[in-house]
Short mmCIF file of C-alpha atoms in Angstrom, two decimals:
data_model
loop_
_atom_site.label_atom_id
_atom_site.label_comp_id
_atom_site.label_asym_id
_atom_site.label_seq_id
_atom_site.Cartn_x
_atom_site.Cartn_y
_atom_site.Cartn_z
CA UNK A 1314 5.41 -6.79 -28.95
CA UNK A 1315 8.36 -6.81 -27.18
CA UNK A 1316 9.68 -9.73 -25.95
CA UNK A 1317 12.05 -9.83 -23.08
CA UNK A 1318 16.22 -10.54 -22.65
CA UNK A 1319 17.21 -11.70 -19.17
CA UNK A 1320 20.80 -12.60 -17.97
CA UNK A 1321 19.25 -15.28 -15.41
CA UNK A 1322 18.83 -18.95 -17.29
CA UNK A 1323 16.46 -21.32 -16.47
CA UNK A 1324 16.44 -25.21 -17.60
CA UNK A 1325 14.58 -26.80 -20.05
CA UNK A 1326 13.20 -29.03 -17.17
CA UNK A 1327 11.97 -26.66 -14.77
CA UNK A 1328 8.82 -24.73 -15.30
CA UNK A 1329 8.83 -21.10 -16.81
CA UNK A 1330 7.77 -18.54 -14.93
CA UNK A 1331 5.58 -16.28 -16.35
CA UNK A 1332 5.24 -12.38 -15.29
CA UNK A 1333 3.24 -9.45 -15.83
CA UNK A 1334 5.58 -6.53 -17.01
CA UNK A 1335 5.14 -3.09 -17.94
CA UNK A 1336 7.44 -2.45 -21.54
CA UNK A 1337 5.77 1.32 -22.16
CA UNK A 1338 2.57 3.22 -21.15
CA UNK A 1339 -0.30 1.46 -20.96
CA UNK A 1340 1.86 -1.69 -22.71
CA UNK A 1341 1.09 -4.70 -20.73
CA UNK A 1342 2.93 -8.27 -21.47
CA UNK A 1343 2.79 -11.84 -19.77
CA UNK A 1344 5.84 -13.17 -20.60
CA UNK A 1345 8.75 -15.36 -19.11
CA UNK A 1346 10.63 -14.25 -15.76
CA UNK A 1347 13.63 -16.29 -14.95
CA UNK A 1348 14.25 -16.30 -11.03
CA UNK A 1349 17.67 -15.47 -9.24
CA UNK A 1350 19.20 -18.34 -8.01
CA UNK A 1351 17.87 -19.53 -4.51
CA UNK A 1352 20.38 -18.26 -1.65
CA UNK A 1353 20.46 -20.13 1.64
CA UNK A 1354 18.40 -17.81 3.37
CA UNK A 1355 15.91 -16.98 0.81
CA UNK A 1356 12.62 -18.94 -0.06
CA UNK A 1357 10.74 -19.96 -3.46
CA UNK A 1358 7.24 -18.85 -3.44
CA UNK A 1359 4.18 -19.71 -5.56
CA UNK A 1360 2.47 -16.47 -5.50
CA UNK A 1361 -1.35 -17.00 -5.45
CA UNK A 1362 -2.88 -13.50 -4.79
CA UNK A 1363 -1.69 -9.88 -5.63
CA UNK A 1364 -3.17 -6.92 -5.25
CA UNK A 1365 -2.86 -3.47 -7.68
CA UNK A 1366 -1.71 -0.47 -5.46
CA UNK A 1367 -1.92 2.99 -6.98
CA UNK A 1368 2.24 3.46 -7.55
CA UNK A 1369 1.38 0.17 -10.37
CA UNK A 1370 -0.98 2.32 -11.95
CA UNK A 1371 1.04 5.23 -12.59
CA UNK A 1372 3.97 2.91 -14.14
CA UNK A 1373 0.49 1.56 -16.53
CA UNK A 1374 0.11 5.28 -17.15
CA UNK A 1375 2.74 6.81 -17.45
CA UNK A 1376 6.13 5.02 -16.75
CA UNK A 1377 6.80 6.72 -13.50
CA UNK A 1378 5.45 7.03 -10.20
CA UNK A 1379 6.87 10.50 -8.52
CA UNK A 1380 10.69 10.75 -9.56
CA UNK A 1381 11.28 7.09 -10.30
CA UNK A 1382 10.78 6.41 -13.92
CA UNK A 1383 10.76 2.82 -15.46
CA UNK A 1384 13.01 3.95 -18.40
CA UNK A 1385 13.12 -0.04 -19.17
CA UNK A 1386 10.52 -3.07 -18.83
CA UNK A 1387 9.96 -4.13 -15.67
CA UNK A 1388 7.71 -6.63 -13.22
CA UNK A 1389 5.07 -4.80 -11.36
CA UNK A 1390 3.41 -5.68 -7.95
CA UNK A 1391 4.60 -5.83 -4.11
CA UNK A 1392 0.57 -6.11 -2.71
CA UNK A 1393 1.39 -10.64 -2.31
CA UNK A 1394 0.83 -14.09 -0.55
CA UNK A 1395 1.65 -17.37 -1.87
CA UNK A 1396 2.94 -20.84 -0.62
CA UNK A 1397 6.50 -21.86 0.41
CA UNK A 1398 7.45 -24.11 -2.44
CA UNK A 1399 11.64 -24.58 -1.93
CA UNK A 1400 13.38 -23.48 0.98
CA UNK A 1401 17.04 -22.09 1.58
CA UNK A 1402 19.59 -24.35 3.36
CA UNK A 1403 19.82 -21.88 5.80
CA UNK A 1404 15.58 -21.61 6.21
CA UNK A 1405 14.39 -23.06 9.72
CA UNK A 1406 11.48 -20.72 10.32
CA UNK A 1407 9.28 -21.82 7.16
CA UNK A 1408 8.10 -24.88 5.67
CA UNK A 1409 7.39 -26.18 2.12
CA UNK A 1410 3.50 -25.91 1.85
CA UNK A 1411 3.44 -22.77 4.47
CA UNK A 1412 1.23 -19.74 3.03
CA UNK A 1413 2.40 -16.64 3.99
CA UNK A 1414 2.55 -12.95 3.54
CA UNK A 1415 5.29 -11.17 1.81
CA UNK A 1416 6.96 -7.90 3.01
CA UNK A 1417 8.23 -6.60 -0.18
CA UNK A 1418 10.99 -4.23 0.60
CA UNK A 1419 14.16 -5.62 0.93
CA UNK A 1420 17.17 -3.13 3.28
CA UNK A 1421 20.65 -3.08 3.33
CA UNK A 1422 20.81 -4.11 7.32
CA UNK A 1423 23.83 -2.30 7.81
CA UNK A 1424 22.89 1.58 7.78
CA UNK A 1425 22.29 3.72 10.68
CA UNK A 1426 18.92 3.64 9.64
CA UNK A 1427 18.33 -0.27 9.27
CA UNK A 1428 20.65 -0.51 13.10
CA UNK A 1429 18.37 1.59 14.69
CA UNK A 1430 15.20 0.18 13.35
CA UNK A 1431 13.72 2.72 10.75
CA UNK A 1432 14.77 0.41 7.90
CA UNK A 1433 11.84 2.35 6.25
CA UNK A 1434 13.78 5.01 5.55
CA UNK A 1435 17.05 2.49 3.97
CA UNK A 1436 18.28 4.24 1.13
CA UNK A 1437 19.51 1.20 -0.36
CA UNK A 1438 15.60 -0.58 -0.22
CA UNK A 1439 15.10 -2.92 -3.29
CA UNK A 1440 11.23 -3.09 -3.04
CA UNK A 1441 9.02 -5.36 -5.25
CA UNK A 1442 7.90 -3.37 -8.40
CA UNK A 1443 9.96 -0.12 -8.00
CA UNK A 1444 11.53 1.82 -10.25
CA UNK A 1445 13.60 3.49 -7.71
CA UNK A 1446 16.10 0.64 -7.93
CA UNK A 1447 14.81 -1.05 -11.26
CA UNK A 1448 13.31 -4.08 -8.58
CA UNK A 1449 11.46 -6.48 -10.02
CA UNK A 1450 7.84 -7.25 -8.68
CA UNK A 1451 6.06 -9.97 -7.78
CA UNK A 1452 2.91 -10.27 -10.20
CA UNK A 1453 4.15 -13.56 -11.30
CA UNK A 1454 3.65 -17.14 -10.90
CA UNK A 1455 6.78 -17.70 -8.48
CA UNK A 1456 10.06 -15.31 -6.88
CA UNK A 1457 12.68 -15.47 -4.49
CA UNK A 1458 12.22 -13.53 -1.01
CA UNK A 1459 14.11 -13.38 1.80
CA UNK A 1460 12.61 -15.32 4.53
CA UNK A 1461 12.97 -13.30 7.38
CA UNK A 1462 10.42 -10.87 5.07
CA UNK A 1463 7.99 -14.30 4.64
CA UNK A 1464 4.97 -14.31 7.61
CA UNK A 1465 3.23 -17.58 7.93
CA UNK A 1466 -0.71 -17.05 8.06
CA UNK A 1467 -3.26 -18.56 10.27
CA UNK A 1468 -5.82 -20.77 8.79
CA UNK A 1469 -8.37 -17.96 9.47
CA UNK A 1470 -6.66 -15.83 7.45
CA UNK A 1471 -6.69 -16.12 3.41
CA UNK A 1472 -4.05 -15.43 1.10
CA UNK A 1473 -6.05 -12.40 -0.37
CA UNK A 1474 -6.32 -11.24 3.21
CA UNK A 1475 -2.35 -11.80 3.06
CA UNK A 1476 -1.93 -9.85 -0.09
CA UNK A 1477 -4.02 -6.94 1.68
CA UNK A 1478 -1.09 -6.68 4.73
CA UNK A 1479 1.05 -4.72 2.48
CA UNK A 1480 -1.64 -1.66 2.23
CA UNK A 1481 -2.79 -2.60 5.88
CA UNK A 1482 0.53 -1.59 6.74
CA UNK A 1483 0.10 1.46 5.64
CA UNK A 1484 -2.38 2.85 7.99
CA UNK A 1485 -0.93 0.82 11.04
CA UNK A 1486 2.11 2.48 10.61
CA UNK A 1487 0.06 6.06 10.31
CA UNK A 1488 -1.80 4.93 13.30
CA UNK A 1489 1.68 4.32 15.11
CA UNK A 1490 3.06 7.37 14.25
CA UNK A 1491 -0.06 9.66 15.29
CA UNK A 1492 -0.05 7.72 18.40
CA UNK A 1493 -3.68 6.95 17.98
CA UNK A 1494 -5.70 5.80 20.82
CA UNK A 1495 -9.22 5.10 22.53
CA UNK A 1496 -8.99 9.36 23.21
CA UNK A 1497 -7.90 9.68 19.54
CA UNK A 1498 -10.74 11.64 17.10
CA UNK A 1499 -9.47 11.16 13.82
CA UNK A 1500 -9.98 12.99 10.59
CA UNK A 1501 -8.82 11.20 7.48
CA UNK A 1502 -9.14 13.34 4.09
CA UNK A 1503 -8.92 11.11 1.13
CA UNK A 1504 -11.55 7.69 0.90
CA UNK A 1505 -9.65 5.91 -1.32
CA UNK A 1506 -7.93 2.63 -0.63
CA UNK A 1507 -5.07 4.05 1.86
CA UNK A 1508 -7.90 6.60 3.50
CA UNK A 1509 -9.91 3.30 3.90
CA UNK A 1510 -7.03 1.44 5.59
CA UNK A 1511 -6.11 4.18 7.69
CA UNK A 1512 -10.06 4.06 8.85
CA UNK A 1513 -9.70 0.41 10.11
CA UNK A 1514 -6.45 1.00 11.37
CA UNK A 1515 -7.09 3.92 13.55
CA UNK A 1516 -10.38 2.39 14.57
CA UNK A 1517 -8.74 -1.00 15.81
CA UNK A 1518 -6.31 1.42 17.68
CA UNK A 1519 -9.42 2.74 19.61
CA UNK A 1520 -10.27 5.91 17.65
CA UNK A 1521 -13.75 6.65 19.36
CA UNK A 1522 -14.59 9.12 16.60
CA UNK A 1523 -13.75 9.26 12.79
CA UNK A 1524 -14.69 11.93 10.25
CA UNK A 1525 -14.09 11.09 6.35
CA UNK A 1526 -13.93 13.55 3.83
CA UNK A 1527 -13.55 13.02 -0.21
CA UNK A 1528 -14.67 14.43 -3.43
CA UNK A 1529 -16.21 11.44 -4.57
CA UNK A 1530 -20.10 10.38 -3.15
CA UNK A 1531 -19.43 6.78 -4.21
CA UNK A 1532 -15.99 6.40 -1.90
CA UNK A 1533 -17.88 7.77 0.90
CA UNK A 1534 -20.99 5.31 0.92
CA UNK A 1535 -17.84 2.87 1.01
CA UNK A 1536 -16.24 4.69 3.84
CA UNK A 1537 -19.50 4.62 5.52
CA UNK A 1538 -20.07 0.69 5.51
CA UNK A 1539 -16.80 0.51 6.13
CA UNK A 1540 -17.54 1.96 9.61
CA UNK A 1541 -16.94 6.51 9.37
CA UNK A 1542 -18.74 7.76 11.57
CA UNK A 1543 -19.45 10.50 9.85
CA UNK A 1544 -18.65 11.89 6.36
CA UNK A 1545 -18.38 15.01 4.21
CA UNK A 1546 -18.39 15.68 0.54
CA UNK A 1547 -16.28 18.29 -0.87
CA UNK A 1548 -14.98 20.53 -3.90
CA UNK A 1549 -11.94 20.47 -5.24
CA UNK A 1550 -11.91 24.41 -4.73
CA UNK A 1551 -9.73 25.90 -2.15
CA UNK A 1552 -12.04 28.74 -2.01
CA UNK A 1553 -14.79 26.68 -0.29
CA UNK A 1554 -12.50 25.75 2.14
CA UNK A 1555 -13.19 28.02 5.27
CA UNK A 1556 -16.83 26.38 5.06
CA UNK A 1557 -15.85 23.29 4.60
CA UNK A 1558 -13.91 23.56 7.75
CA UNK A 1559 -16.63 24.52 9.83
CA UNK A 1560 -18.67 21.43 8.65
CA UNK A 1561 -15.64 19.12 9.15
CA UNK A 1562 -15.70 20.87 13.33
CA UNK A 1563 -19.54 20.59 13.54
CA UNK A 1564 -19.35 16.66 12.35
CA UNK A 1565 -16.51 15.42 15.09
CA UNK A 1566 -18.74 17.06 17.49
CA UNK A 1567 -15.74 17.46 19.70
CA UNK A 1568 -12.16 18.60 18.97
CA UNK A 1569 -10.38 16.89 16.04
CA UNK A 1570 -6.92 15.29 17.54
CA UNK A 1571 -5.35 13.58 14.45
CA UNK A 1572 -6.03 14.35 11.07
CA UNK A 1573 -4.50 12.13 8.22
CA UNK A 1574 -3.97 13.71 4.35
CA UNK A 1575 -4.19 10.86 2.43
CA UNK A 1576 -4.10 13.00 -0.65
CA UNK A 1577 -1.33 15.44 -0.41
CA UNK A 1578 -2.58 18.81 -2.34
CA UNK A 1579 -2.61 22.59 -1.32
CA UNK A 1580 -6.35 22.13 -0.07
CA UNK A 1581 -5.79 19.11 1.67
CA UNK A 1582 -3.29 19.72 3.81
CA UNK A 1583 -4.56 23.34 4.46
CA UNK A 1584 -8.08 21.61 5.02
CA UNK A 1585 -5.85 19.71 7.85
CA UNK A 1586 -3.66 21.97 9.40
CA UNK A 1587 -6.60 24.66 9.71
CA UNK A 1588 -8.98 22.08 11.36
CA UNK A 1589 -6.79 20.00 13.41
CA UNK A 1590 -6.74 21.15 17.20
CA UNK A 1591 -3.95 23.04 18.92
CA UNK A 1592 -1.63 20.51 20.25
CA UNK A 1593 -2.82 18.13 17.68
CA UNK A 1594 -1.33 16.06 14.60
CA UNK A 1595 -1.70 16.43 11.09
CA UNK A 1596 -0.30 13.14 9.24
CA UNK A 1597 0.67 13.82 5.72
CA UNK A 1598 0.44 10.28 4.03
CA UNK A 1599 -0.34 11.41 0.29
CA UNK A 1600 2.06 12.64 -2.10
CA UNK A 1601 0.25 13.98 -4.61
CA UNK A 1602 2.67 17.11 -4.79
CA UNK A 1603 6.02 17.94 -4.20
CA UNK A 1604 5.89 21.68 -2.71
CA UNK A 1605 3.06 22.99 -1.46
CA UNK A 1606 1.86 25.95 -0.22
CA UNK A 1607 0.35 25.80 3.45
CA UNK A 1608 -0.89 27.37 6.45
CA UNK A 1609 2.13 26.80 7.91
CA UNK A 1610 2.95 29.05 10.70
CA UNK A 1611 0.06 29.73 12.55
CA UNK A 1612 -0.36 26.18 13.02
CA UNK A 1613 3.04 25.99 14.36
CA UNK A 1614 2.24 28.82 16.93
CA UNK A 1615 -0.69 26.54 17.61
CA UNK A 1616 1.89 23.77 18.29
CA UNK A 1617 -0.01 21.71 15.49
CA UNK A 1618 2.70 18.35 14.80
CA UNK A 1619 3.26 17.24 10.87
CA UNK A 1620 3.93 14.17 10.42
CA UNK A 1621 5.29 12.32 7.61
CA UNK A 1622 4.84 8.47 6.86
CA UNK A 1623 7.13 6.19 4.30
CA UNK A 1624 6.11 2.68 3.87
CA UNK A 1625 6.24 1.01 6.97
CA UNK A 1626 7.82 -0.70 9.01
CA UNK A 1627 7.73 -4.14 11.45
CA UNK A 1628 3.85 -4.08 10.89
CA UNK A 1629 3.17 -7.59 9.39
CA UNK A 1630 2.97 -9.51 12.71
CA UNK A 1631 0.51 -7.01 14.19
CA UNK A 1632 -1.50 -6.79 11.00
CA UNK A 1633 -1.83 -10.82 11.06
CA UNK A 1634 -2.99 -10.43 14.45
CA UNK A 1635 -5.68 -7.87 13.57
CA UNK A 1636 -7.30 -10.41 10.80
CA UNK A 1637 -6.89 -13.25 12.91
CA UNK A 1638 -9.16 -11.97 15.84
CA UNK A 1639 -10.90 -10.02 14.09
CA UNK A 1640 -10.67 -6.56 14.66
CA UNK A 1641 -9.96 -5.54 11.60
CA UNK A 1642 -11.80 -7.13 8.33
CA UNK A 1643 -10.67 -6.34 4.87
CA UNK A 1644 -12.23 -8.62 2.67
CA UNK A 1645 -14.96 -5.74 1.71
CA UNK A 1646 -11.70 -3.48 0.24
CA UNK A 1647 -11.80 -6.20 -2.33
CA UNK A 1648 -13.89 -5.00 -5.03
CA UNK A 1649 -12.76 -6.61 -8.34
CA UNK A 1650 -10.94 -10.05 -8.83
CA UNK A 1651 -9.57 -11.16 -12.11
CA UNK A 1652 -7.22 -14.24 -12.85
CA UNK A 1653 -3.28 -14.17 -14.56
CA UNK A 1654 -4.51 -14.22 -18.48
CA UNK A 1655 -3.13 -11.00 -20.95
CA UNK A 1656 -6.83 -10.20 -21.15
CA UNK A 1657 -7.37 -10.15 -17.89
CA UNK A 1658 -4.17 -8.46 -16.80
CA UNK A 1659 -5.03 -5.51 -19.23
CA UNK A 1660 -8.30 -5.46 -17.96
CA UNK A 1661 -7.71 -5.34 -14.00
CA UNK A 1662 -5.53 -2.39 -15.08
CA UNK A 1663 -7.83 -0.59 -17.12
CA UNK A 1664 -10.38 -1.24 -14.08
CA UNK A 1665 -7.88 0.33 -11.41
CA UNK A 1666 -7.16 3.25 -13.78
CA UNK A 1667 -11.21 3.91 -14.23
CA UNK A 1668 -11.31 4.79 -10.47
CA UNK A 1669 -15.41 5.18 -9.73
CA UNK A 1670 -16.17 1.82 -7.64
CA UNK A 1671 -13.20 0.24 -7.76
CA UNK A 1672 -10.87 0.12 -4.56
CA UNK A 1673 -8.75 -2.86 -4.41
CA UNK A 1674 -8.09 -5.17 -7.67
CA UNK A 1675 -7.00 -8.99 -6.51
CA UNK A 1676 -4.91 -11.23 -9.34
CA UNK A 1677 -5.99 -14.69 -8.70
CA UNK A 1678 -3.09 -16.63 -9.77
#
């Protein structure tokens, strides 16, 4: 095992804080995670629920997720809620005892980007579990977080509920982008967790329509009590595709606005940009691929909009709103829970990795 070296110190009196890190493909270890000091702005957090999104299970699989590799160990998470336990000298807005929701990306505030309010797109993010800037995540007993990026919860809303913001976010910020609305029929291709988010999201936006399509039958009896109006199973075979497109037409039974890729392959986004009506959107929200080849221009002479989507951004507020009256519930996304033991840890990620029913793993700490 390895066991690992950090510059930060902690004293013999305070409690260690233990962490879930990735040292090498599929090599899981809890072990010790000394916190940064506490700045005056920042908060101390007990974390208490954490969810696994799909970038921490290709770190578990393969050290990388797209072009950022974890060439060294590293603390994986961002999906997190906890309670305030020690605040900043600076901290007014929060109290110790406060249980809150964590944005996990932290900007630079200073680019033209952060000024103008797309600090999405900050190339100097430091974001919770990311290899991108070798960012510690948050699958631990306690971290420091800026407080400005801590949202207090209402009583009605849980701290799993909290956890689940951070994929929420996700869709709302889709949603925002496609300019979804009560005369808004939505495709969404892709039924795993972010297609399923994407579904709530667009319907709390007023989406009087939405079509789901996937390759699995088991994600789309989930997309179904989750509230699709219709959906479609498919191949993986771009030669079935002109059919495919009919049936995706016949099942809106009207014209198909919006459609979200959640998945981001050559069929996919064909699938989209073919079925998608003139003046409509296609959101690309899946990255399975880098390049692509795609249908291109004659949906541009059919003035068809892409769309892309990083992250989010200033989401959590509305998203606490949503659970709070109810308009969107998330609770059924959770489909496996497991505590903060080594067995449990390896098993959670050996769950996530299986796929078949499993759409959102919760760490109980």
């Amino acid at each position: 095992m390895v066991i690992i070296n950090t510059e930060m110190s902690q004293s013999e009196d305070e409690e260690i804080n233990m962490a879930a890190w990735i040292l090498g493909v599929k090599d899981l270890s809890i072990q010790p995670y000394p916190l940064p000091s506490l700045g005056p702005h920042d908060v101390k957090i007990r974390i208490k629920a954490v969810g696994i999104c799909g970038s921490d299970v290709h770190y578990y699989k393969t050290m990388r997720c797209a072009n950022f590799i974890a060439n060294k160990p590293m603390v994986l998470g961002h999906e997190c809620a906890g309670i305030i336990q020690e605040l900043g000298t600076q901290v007014q807005s929060l109290a110790v005892g406060d249980r809150v929701a964590l944005e996990p990306g932290i900007s630079c505030q200073t680019c033209n980007f952060c000024k103008g309010g797309r600090y999405n797109l900050c190339r100097g993010m430091k974001c919770f579990g990311s290899a991108s800037t070798h960012t510690h995540g948050s699958l631990a007993n306690m971290v420091v977080h800026p407080a400005n990026l801590c949202f207090k919860l209402p009583d009605n809303v849980s701290l799993e509920e909290g956890a689940m913001i951070e994929p929420l976010s996700v869709g709302v910020h889709a949603c925002r982008r496609a300019n979804i609305s009560p005369d808004t029929n939505v495709l969404i291709i892709g039924a795993g967790p972010i297609g399923l988010v994407v579904s709530l999201a667009a319907r709390a936006f007023g989406s009087p329509r939405i079509v789901m399509v996937d390759v699995d039958n088991t994600r789309l009896s989930i997309a179904k009590d989750l509230g699709a109006d219709e959906t479609i199973l498919v191949s993986t075979s771009i030669q079935d595709m002109e059919k495919e497109v009919v049936q995706i037409q016949n099942a809106m039974r009207s014209k198909i606005h919006v459609s979200f890729d959640c998945v981001g392959y050559n069929k996919t986004m064909s699938t989209s940009l073919n079925v998608t009506t003139s003046g409509g959107k296609v959101c690309l929200i899946g990255l399975a691929q880098t390049e692509m080849t795609v249908p291109l221009t004659p949906a541009a002479a059919r003035e068809v909009d892409v769309i892309g989507i990083f992250r989010y951004r200033n989401t959590w507020p509305l998203c606490i709103e949503l659970l709070r009256t109810g308009k969107i519930d998330i609770k059924p996304l959770i489909s496996h829970r497991f505590g903060f033991s080594q067995k449990e840890l390896e098993e959670a990620f050996e769950t996530s990795a299986r796929g078949g029913n499993a759409i959102k793993i919760m760490f109980n700490l």
